[in-house]
Amino acid sequence: MKKLLLFFILFCSNIIFSQKRIQDTITSQKLNEDREITISLPPSYEKNTKQSFPILLLLDGDFLLDPFQGVLSYGYYWDDLPEVIIVGISQNKNNEREADCATDGTTGLPDEKGEKFFEFIGMELLPYIEKRYRVAPFRIIAGLDITAGFLNCYLYKENPVFDAYISMSPELPTGMEEQIPDRLAAIQKPIFYYQSTAEGDVKKMRNRILAMDEAIKKIPSKTLNYRYEDFKGASHYSMVLNSIPDALYQIFSVYQPISITEFQEKIVTLPSGYVTYLTQKYDMVEKALGLKVQIRMNDFKAIEAAILKNKAYDEFDQLSQLARKNYPKSMLADYEMAQMYEKKGDNAKAVKSYLAAFQKEEIGDLTKDMMIGKADELKATLPKKGKKGKEEPIVEETPPADTPQADTPPTETPSETPPPTEAPVEEKKP
C-alpha cells in the first residue's frame, strides 16, 4: 500500500516536471503499415540545446509510458536520474502486441510479423528518432510479459542495438532461458540487464524466469551489470510499479550525486586522490551513458570535506582547477585556493584569494559577505605595514625597575578549524 501511495505521488510530480509529448505516426515499409508512437521530450530539451539525451524505448507504450515518466520526473526533480527521451510504441489499437511479438515455436526467434516488427524497431524507428532529435549513444528498451520476452531477441545480435534491457515478468519464447545467459556471457560491450517477477506471477512463466536467473548469476562477465528482483506479495501487474524505479536506478546508478554512504565508504577512506575520484566518476557517466554532465556543487563539497578531514590540503589546487573549468564565472575556484593557503598557514595569499572570490559570482552557499568576512578575519592576523610596505617596529615599554621583565609572548594565530567528519548534507531542492 505504501508503494502504491508513493507512485501516486510520482505521477503527481508530472505536474511539476512535465515533459512535452508529441503524438506521431511513422510509415513502416517493413510492416507495410502506419504505426503510432508517442515521444516524450525531457523538461530541459528546448532550453538546453547543446545536450543530447539517452533513448528509452517502451514496448506497450500505451500503458507503460505514464509510470515510467512518473518515476523519471521524480528523479529529475532530485537530480538522481538523467533526463531521457521516451519513445512509446502503441500496440493495443488492434491487439497488435501478440502479432508484433510472434516467435517461432521451435527456434524462439522472431517469426512472421514478429520478424518484421523486430526489423521495424532497429532499421526504421530508431533511425527516425535519431534523425529528428538530439540523441545520446545510449539506448534502453523495456516491456512486460510477451513484449519483455520479445525484447530479449535483440541480445541475439552480434552487436546488440540496445545497451540496457528492462524485462518485467517476461513470457519467454522457446529455449530463451538457456540461450540468453549464453549470449550475455558472450557479448563484449557493457550491458545493463534488469529482470523481475513476483510471488503472485503466472506460475509457468515464473518457473522459467527463476531458471534463467540462476543461469545468469553464474556468468563470470565483467561487462554485464545484472539485477534480478522477485517481489513478495506482488501480482503480475502490481510488480510493474515496483520494477520501474529499481530498474532505472540500477541503470543510472553511476549518474547519481555522491551520497553519504559513498562518501563514508569509498571516498574519505582513500589515502589520497580525492579529486581524481571525482573526475573519474564524471568520466564514467560520459563513457557509460554518453552524457556530458557538469560536476554538481554538492559533489565539490563532498570532495572538499574529504580533503579537510584527511588534511590533504595540496589537493585544493586540483579542485580549484576543476572548479574553474566547470564554473568559470563563479567564486568557487578562488574559494578552494583560499582554503588551501589558509590551511597551510599562508594567510596573506589566502586573503588575496578570498578577495578575488569576492569579485566573482556567488554560487551555492558561497556568498560575497562570506568571502569578505573571511578576508577581514585573516587580515587581523597579518603583521602591520608602514607606508613603504615595511613592517613597523614594535615599541616595547620599559617596565618599572622593581617589576621583573617577562618574556614577550609569541604572536597568536587563530587555531585551525577542525575538519568536518562527515560529508556536507546533500542540498535538496525544497
PDB file of N, CA and C in Angstrom, residues 3 7 10 55-58 64 67-68 71-72 75 80-82 84 138-144 148 151 163-169 191-197 225-231 239-256 289:
ATOM      1  N   LYS A   3       3.832   1.550  -1.209  1.00  0.00           N
ATOM      2  CA  LYS A   3       4.480   1.725  -2.510  1.00  0.00           C
ATOM      3  C   LYS A   3       3.503   2.282  -3.537  1.00  0.00           C
ATOM      4  N   PHE A   7       3.819   5.817  -5.640  1.00  0.00           N
ATOM      5  CA  PHE A   7       3.702   6.015  -7.078  1.00  0.00           C
ATOM      6  C   PHE A   7       2.603   7.004  -7.442  1.00  0.00           C
ATOM      7  N   LEU A  10       4.447  10.026  -7.335  1.00  0.00           N
ATOM      8  CA  LEU A  10       5.319  10.127  -8.508  1.00  0.00           C
ATOM      9  C   LEU A  10       4.548  10.623  -9.714  1.00  0.00           C
ATOM     10  N   ILE A  55      17.906   7.341 -25.134  1.00  0.00           N
ATOM     11  CA  ILE A  55      16.577   6.915 -25.574  1.00  0.00           C
ATOM     12  C   ILE A  55      16.070   5.810 -24.656  1.00  0.00           C
ATOM     13  N   LEU A  56      14.826   5.943 -24.219  1.00  0.00           N
ATOM     14  CA  LEU A  56      14.133   4.862 -23.524  1.00  0.00           C
ATOM     15  C   LEU A  56      12.974   4.439 -24.419  1.00  0.00           C
ATOM     16  N   LEU A  57      13.083   3.266 -25.055  1.00  0.00           N
ATOM     17  CA  LEU A  57      12.051   2.762 -25.950  1.00  0.00           C
ATOM     18  C   LEU A  57      11.128   1.822 -25.179  1.00  0.00           C
ATOM     19  N   LEU A  58       9.845   2.143 -25.162  1.00  0.00           N
ATOM     20  CA  LEU A  58       8.869   1.359 -24.418  1.00  0.00           C
ATOM     21  C   LEU A  58       7.982   0.577 -25.365  1.00  0.00           C
ATOM     22  N   LEU A  64       2.692   1.725 -20.366  1.00  0.00           N
ATOM     23  CA  LEU A  64       3.958   1.840 -19.626  1.00  0.00           C
ATOM     24  C   LEU A  64       4.524   3.257 -19.628  1.00  0.00           C
ATOM     25  N   PRO A  67       3.733   5.413 -16.104  1.00  0.00           N
ATOM     26  CA  PRO A  67       4.515   5.068 -14.906  1.00  0.00           C
ATOM     27  C   PRO A  67       6.011   5.313 -15.062  1.00  0.00           C
ATOM     28  N   PHE A  68       6.562   5.067 -16.241  1.00  0.00           N
ATOM     29  CA  PHE A  68       7.979   5.359 -16.452  1.00  0.00           C
ATOM     30  C   PHE A  68       8.245   6.853 -16.358  1.00  0.00           C
ATOM     31  N   VAL A  71       8.229   8.111 -12.629  1.00  0.00           N
ATOM     32  CA  VAL A  71       9.461   7.842 -11.885  1.00  0.00           C
ATOM     33  C   VAL A  71      10.585   8.754 -12.360  1.00  0.00           C
ATOM     34  N   LEU A  72      10.705   8.918 -13.662  1.00  0.00           N
ATOM     35  CA  LEU A  72      11.764   9.778 -14.205  1.00  0.00           C
ATOM     36  C   LEU A  72      11.576  11.229 -13.774  1.00  0.00           C
ATOM     37  N   GLY A  75      12.809  11.547 -10.348  1.00  0.00           N
ATOM     38  CA  GLY A  75      14.270  11.503 -10.359  1.00  0.00           C
ATOM     39  C   GLY A  75      14.888  12.782 -10.872  1.00  0.00           C
ATOM     40  N   ASP A  80      18.590  12.779  -9.378  1.00  0.00           N
ATOM     41  CA  ASP A  80      19.044  11.408  -9.155  1.00  0.00           C
ATOM     42  C   ASP A  80      19.076  10.608 -10.451  1.00  0.00           C
ATOM     43  N   LEU A  81      18.271  11.032 -11.422  1.00  0.00           N
ATOM     44  CA  LEU A  81      18.192  10.351 -12.713  1.00  0.00           C
ATOM     45  C   LEU A  81      18.403  11.368 -13.824  1.00  0.00           C
ATOM     46  N   PRO A  82      19.049  10.962 -14.915  1.00  0.00           N
ATOM     47  CA  PRO A  82      19.242  11.893 -16.024  1.00  0.00           C
ATOM     48  C   PRO A  82      17.972  12.025 -16.852  1.00  0.00           C
ATOM     49  N   VAL A  84      15.809  11.783 -20.142  1.00  0.00           N
ATOM     50  CA  VAL A  84      15.855  10.891 -21.297  1.00  0.00           C
ATOM     51  C   VAL A  84      14.718  11.229 -22.262  1.00  0.00           C
ATOM     52  N   PHE A 138      23.116   5.998 -26.072  1.00  0.00           N
ATOM     53  CA  PHE A 138      22.760   5.026 -25.032  1.00  0.00           C
ATOM     54  C   PHE A 138      21.282   4.726 -25.168  1.00  0.00           C
ATOM     55  N   ARG A 139      20.948   3.458 -25.416  1.00  0.00           N
ATOM     56  CA  ARG A 139      19.566   3.065 -25.699  1.00  0.00           C
ATOM     57  C   ARG A 139      19.068   2.031 -24.689  1.00  0.00           C
ATOM     58  N   ILE A 140      17.847   2.245 -24.206  1.00  0.00           N
ATOM     59  CA  ILE A 140      17.205   1.337 -23.254  1.00  0.00           C
ATOM     60  C   ILE A 140      15.910   0.834 -23.887  1.00  0.00           C
ATOM     61  N   ILE A 141      15.560  -0.424 -23.653  1.00  0.00           N
ATOM     62  CA  ILE A 141      14.284  -0.970 -24.120  1.00  0.00           C
ATOM     63  C   ILE A 141      13.609  -1.661 -22.945  1.00  0.00           C
ATOM     64  N   ALA A 142      12.278  -1.516 -22.872  1.00  0.00           N
ATOM     65  CA  ALA A 142      11.525  -2.095 -21.746  1.00  0.00           C
ATOM     66  C   ALA A 142      10.217  -2.690 -22.229  1.00  0.00           C
ATOM     67  N   GLY A 143       9.743  -3.728 -21.513  1.00  0.00           N
ATOM     68  CA  GLY A 143       8.465  -4.339 -21.860  1.00  0.00           C
ATOM     69  C   GLY A 143       7.948  -5.202 -20.731  1.00  0.00           C
ATOM     70  N   LEU A 144       6.709  -5.686 -20.893  1.00  0.00           N
ATOM     71  CA  LEU A 144       6.044  -6.515 -19.886  1.00  0.00           C
ATOM     72  C   LEU A 144       5.536  -7.805 -20.521  1.00  0.00           C
ATOM     73  N   ALA A 148       8.267  -8.221 -23.008  1.00  0.00           N
ATOM     74  CA  ALA A 148       9.524  -8.377 -22.257  1.00  0.00           C
ATOM     75  C   ALA A 148      10.310  -9.563 -22.786  1.00  0.00           C
ATOM     76  N   LEU A 151      11.781  -8.535 -26.335  1.00  0.00           N
ATOM     77  CA  LEU A 151      12.913  -7.604 -26.381  1.00  0.00           C
ATOM     78  C   LEU A 151      14.250  -8.316 -26.175  1.00  0.00           C
ATOM     79  N   ASP A 163      21.629  -0.923 -25.155  1.00  0.00           N
ATOM     80  CA  ASP A 163      22.645  -1.024 -24.102  1.00  0.00           C
ATOM     81  C   ASP A 163      22.053  -1.490 -22.778  1.00  0.00           C
ATOM     82  N   ALA A 164      20.738  -1.306 -22.605  1.00  0.00           N
ATOM     83  CA  ALA A 164      20.081  -1.671 -21.345  1.00  0.00           C
ATOM     84  C   ALA A 164      18.722  -2.294 -21.638  1.00  0.00           C
ATOM     85  N   TYR A 165      18.372  -3.334 -20.842  1.00  0.00           N
ATOM     86  CA  TYR A 165      17.147  -4.108 -21.067  1.00  0.00           C
ATOM     87  C   TYR A 165      16.376  -4.211 -19.759  1.00  0.00           C
ATOM     88  N   ILE A 166      15.081  -3.841 -19.817  1.00  0.00           N
ATOM     89  CA  ILE A 166      14.211  -3.932 -18.651  1.00  0.00           C
ATOM     90  C   ILE A 166      13.123  -4.949 -18.985  1.00  0.00           C
ATOM     91  N   SER A 167      13.282  -6.161 -18.467  1.00  0.00           N
ATOM     92  CA  SER A 167      12.406  -7.279 -18.798  1.00  0.00           C
ATOM     93  C   SER A 167      11.566  -7.630 -17.579  1.00  0.00           C
ATOM     94  N   MET A 168      10.307  -7.179 -17.577  1.00  0.00           N
ATOM     95  CA  MET A 168       9.431  -7.355 -16.419  1.00  0.00           C
ATOM     96  C   MET A 168       8.499  -8.544 -16.656  1.00  0.00           C
ATOM     97  N   SER A 169       8.651  -9.563 -15.808  1.00  0.00           N
ATOM     98  CA  SER A 169       7.868 -10.788 -15.903  1.00  0.00           C
ATOM     99  C   SER A 169       7.795 -11.288 -17.346  1.00  0.00           C
ATOM    100  N   ILE A 191      26.655  -4.218 -20.892  1.00  0.00           N
ATOM    101  CA  ILE A 191      25.208  -4.416 -20.988  1.00  0.00           C
ATOM    102  C   ILE A 191      24.590  -4.306 -19.596  1.00  0.00           C
ATOM    103  N   PHE A 192      23.501  -3.527 -19.488  1.00  0.00           N
ATOM    104  CA  PHE A 192      22.703  -3.471 -18.268  1.00  0.00           C
ATOM    105  C   PHE A 192      21.481  -4.360 -18.501  1.00  0.00           C
ATOM    106  N   TYR A 193      21.251  -5.285 -17.570  1.00  0.00           N
ATOM    107  CA  TYR A 193      20.118  -6.193 -17.753  1.00  0.00           C
ATOM    108  C   TYR A 193      19.347  -6.307 -16.446  1.00  0.00           C
ATOM    109  N   TYR A 194      18.059  -5.933 -16.516  1.00  0.00           N
ATOM    110  CA  TYR A 194      17.173  -5.991 -15.345  1.00  0.00           C
ATOM    111  C   TYR A 194      16.043  -6.964 -15.643  1.00  0.00           C
ATOM    112  N   GLN A 195      15.760  -7.858 -14.689  1.00  0.00           N
ATOM    113  CA  GLN A 195      14.695  -8.841 -14.849  1.00  0.00           C
ATOM    114  C   GLN A 195      13.929  -8.944 -13.535  1.00  0.00           C
ATOM    115  N   SER A 196      12.607  -9.063 -13.637  1.00  0.00           N
ATOM    116  CA  SER A 196      11.808  -9.150 -12.405  1.00  0.00           C
ATOM    117  C   SER A 196      10.645 -10.107 -12.573  1.00  0.00           C
ATOM    118  N   THR A 197      10.184 -10.611 -11.445  1.00  0.00           N
ATOM    119  CA  THR A 197       8.973 -11.414 -11.366  1.00  0.00           C
ATOM    120  C   THR A 197       8.352 -11.133 -10.001  1.00  0.00           C
ATOM    121  N   ASN A 225      26.071  -5.859 -16.190  1.00  0.00           N
ATOM    122  CA  ASN A 225      25.524  -5.284 -14.964  1.00  0.00           C
ATOM    123  C   ASN A 225      24.116  -5.854 -14.814  1.00  0.00           C
ATOM    124  N   TYR A 226      23.973  -6.857 -13.949  1.00  0.00           N
ATOM    125  CA  TYR A 226      22.715  -7.615 -13.857  1.00  0.00           C
ATOM    126  C   TYR A 226      22.036  -7.395 -12.516  1.00  0.00           C
ATOM    127  N   ARG A 227      20.703  -7.272 -12.566  1.00  0.00           N
ATOM    128  CA  ARG A 227      19.910  -7.164 -11.343  1.00  0.00           C
ATOM    129  C   ARG A 227      18.611  -7.953 -11.536  1.00  0.00           C
ATOM    130  N   TYR A 228      18.261  -8.717 -10.515  1.00  0.00           N
ATOM    131  CA  TYR A 228      17.027  -9.507 -10.547  1.00  0.00           C
ATOM    132  C   TYR A 228      16.229  -9.234  -9.286  1.00  0.00           C
ATOM    133  N   GLU A 229      14.912  -9.084  -9.447  1.00  0.00           N
ATOM    134  CA  GLU A 229      14.037  -8.855  -8.300  1.00  0.00           C
ATOM    135  C   GLU A 229      12.859  -9.810  -8.342  1.00  0.00           C
ATOM    136  N   ASP A 230      12.557 -10.390  -7.189  1.00  0.00           N
ATOM    137  CA  ASP A 230      11.398 -11.256  -7.017  1.00  0.00           C
ATOM    138  C   ASP A 230      10.553 -10.626  -5.911  1.00  0.00           C
ATOM    139  N   PHE A 231       9.476  -9.948  -6.280  1.00  0.00           N
ATOM    140  CA  PHE A 231       8.721  -9.134  -5.331  1.00  0.00           C
ATOM    141  C   PHE A 231       7.700  -9.978  -4.558  1.00  0.00           C
ATOM    142  N   MET A 239       3.607  -5.703  -9.715  1.00  0.00           N
ATOM    143  CA  MET A 239       5.069  -5.705  -9.622  1.00  0.00           C
ATOM    144  C   MET A 239       5.710  -4.743 -10.619  1.00  0.00           C
ATOM    145  N   VAL A 240       4.948  -4.298 -11.621  1.00  0.00           N
ATOM    146  CA  VAL A 240       5.482  -3.317 -12.571  1.00  0.00           C
ATOM    147  C   VAL A 240       5.847  -2.023 -11.849  1.00  0.00           C
ATOM    148  N   LEU A 241       5.002  -1.625 -10.905  1.00  0.00           N
ATOM    149  CA  LEU A 241       5.243  -0.381 -10.179  1.00  0.00           C
ATOM    150  C   LEU A 241       6.414  -0.492  -9.207  1.00  0.00           C
ATOM    151  N   ASN A 242       6.781  -1.712  -8.854  1.00  0.00           N
ATOM    152  CA  ASN A 242       7.981  -1.933  -8.062  1.00  0.00           C
ATOM    153  C   ASN A 242       9.226  -2.001  -8.949  1.00  0.00           C
ATOM    154  N   SER A 243       9.059  -2.559 -10.137  1.00  0.00           N
ATOM    155  CA  SER A 243      10.194  -2.811 -11.017  1.00  0.00           C
ATOM    156  C   SER A 243      10.778  -1.536 -11.625  1.00  0.00           C
ATOM    157  N   ILE A 244       9.917  -0.612 -12.021  1.00  0.00           N
ATOM    158  CA  ILE A 244      10.381   0.547 -12.796  1.00  0.00           C
ATOM    159  C   ILE A 244      11.447   1.365 -12.060  1.00  0.00           C
ATOM    160  N   PRO A 245      11.212   1.794 -10.790  1.00  0.00           N
ATOM    161  CA  PRO A 245      12.274   2.561 -10.122  1.00  0.00           C
ATOM    162  C   PRO A 245      13.529   1.736  -9.879  1.00  0.00           C
ATOM    163  N   ASP A 246      13.365   0.451  -9.559  1.00  0.00           N
ATOM    164  CA  ASP A 246      14.525  -0.405  -9.336  1.00  0.00           C
ATOM    165  C   ASP A 246      15.391  -0.476 -10.593  1.00  0.00           C
ATOM    166  N   ALA A 247      14.741  -0.675 -11.726  1.00  0.00           N
ATOM    167  CA  ALA A 247      15.469  -0.804 -12.989  1.00  0.00           C
ATOM    168  C   ALA A 247      16.184   0.487 -13.362  1.00  0.00           C
ATOM    169  N   LEU A 248      15.483   1.610 -13.266  1.00  0.00           N
ATOM    170  CA  LEU A 248      16.080   2.894 -13.662  1.00  0.00           C
ATOM    171  C   LEU A 248      17.231   3.287 -12.743  1.00  0.00           C
ATOM    172  N   TYR A 249      17.086   3.028 -11.449  1.00  0.00           N
ATOM    173  CA  TYR A 249      18.157   3.377 -10.518  1.00  0.00           C
ATOM    174  C   TYR A 249      19.348   2.429 -10.658  1.00  0.00           C
ATOM    175  N   GLN A 250      19.101   1.202 -11.118  1.00  0.00           N
ATOM    176  CA  GLN A 250      20.230   0.310 -11.413  1.00  0.00           C
ATOM    177  C   GLN A 250      21.012   0.823 -12.621  1.00  0.00           C
ATOM    178  N   ILE A 251      20.291   1.118 -13.698  1.00  0.00           N
ATOM    179  CA  ILE A 251      20.931   1.528 -14.944  1.00  0.00           C
ATOM    180  C   ILE A 251      21.661   2.855 -14.785  1.00  0.00           C
ATOM    181  N   PHE A 252      21.065   3.778 -14.027  1.00  0.00           N
ATOM    182  CA  PHE A 252      21.636   5.113 -13.906  1.00  0.00           C
ATOM    183  C   PHE A 252      22.342   5.347 -12.571  1.00  0.00           C
ATOM    184  N   SER A 253      22.768   4.280 -11.910  1.00  0.00           N
ATOM    185  CA  SER A 253      23.420   4.433 -10.602  1.00  0.00           C
ATOM    186  C   SER A 253      24.676   5.302 -10.692  1.00  0.00           C
ATOM    187  N   VAL A 254      25.417   5.189 -11.783  1.00  0.00           N
ATOM    188  CA  VAL A 254      26.652   5.957 -11.932  1.00  0.00           C
ATOM    189  C   VAL A 254      26.361   7.451 -12.042  1.00  0.00           C
ATOM    190  N   TYR A 255      25.152   7.809 -12.449  1.00  0.00           N
ATOM    191  CA  TYR A 255      24.797   9.218 -12.645  1.00  0.00           C
ATOM    192  C   TYR A 255      24.535   9.945 -11.332  1.00  0.00           C
ATOM    193  N   GLN A 256      24.120   9.233 -10.314  1.00  0.00           N
ATOM    194  CA  GLN A 256      23.631   9.858  -9.089  1.00  0.00           C
ATOM    195  C   GLN A 256      24.716  10.646  -8.355  1.00  0.00           C
ATOM    196  N   LEU A 289      27.057   6.427 -20.335  1.00  0.00           N
ATOM    197  CA  LEU A 289      25.739   6.909 -20.745  1.00  0.00           C
ATOM    198  C   LEU A 289      25.775   7.888 -21.903  1.00  0.00           C
TER     199      LEU A 289
END
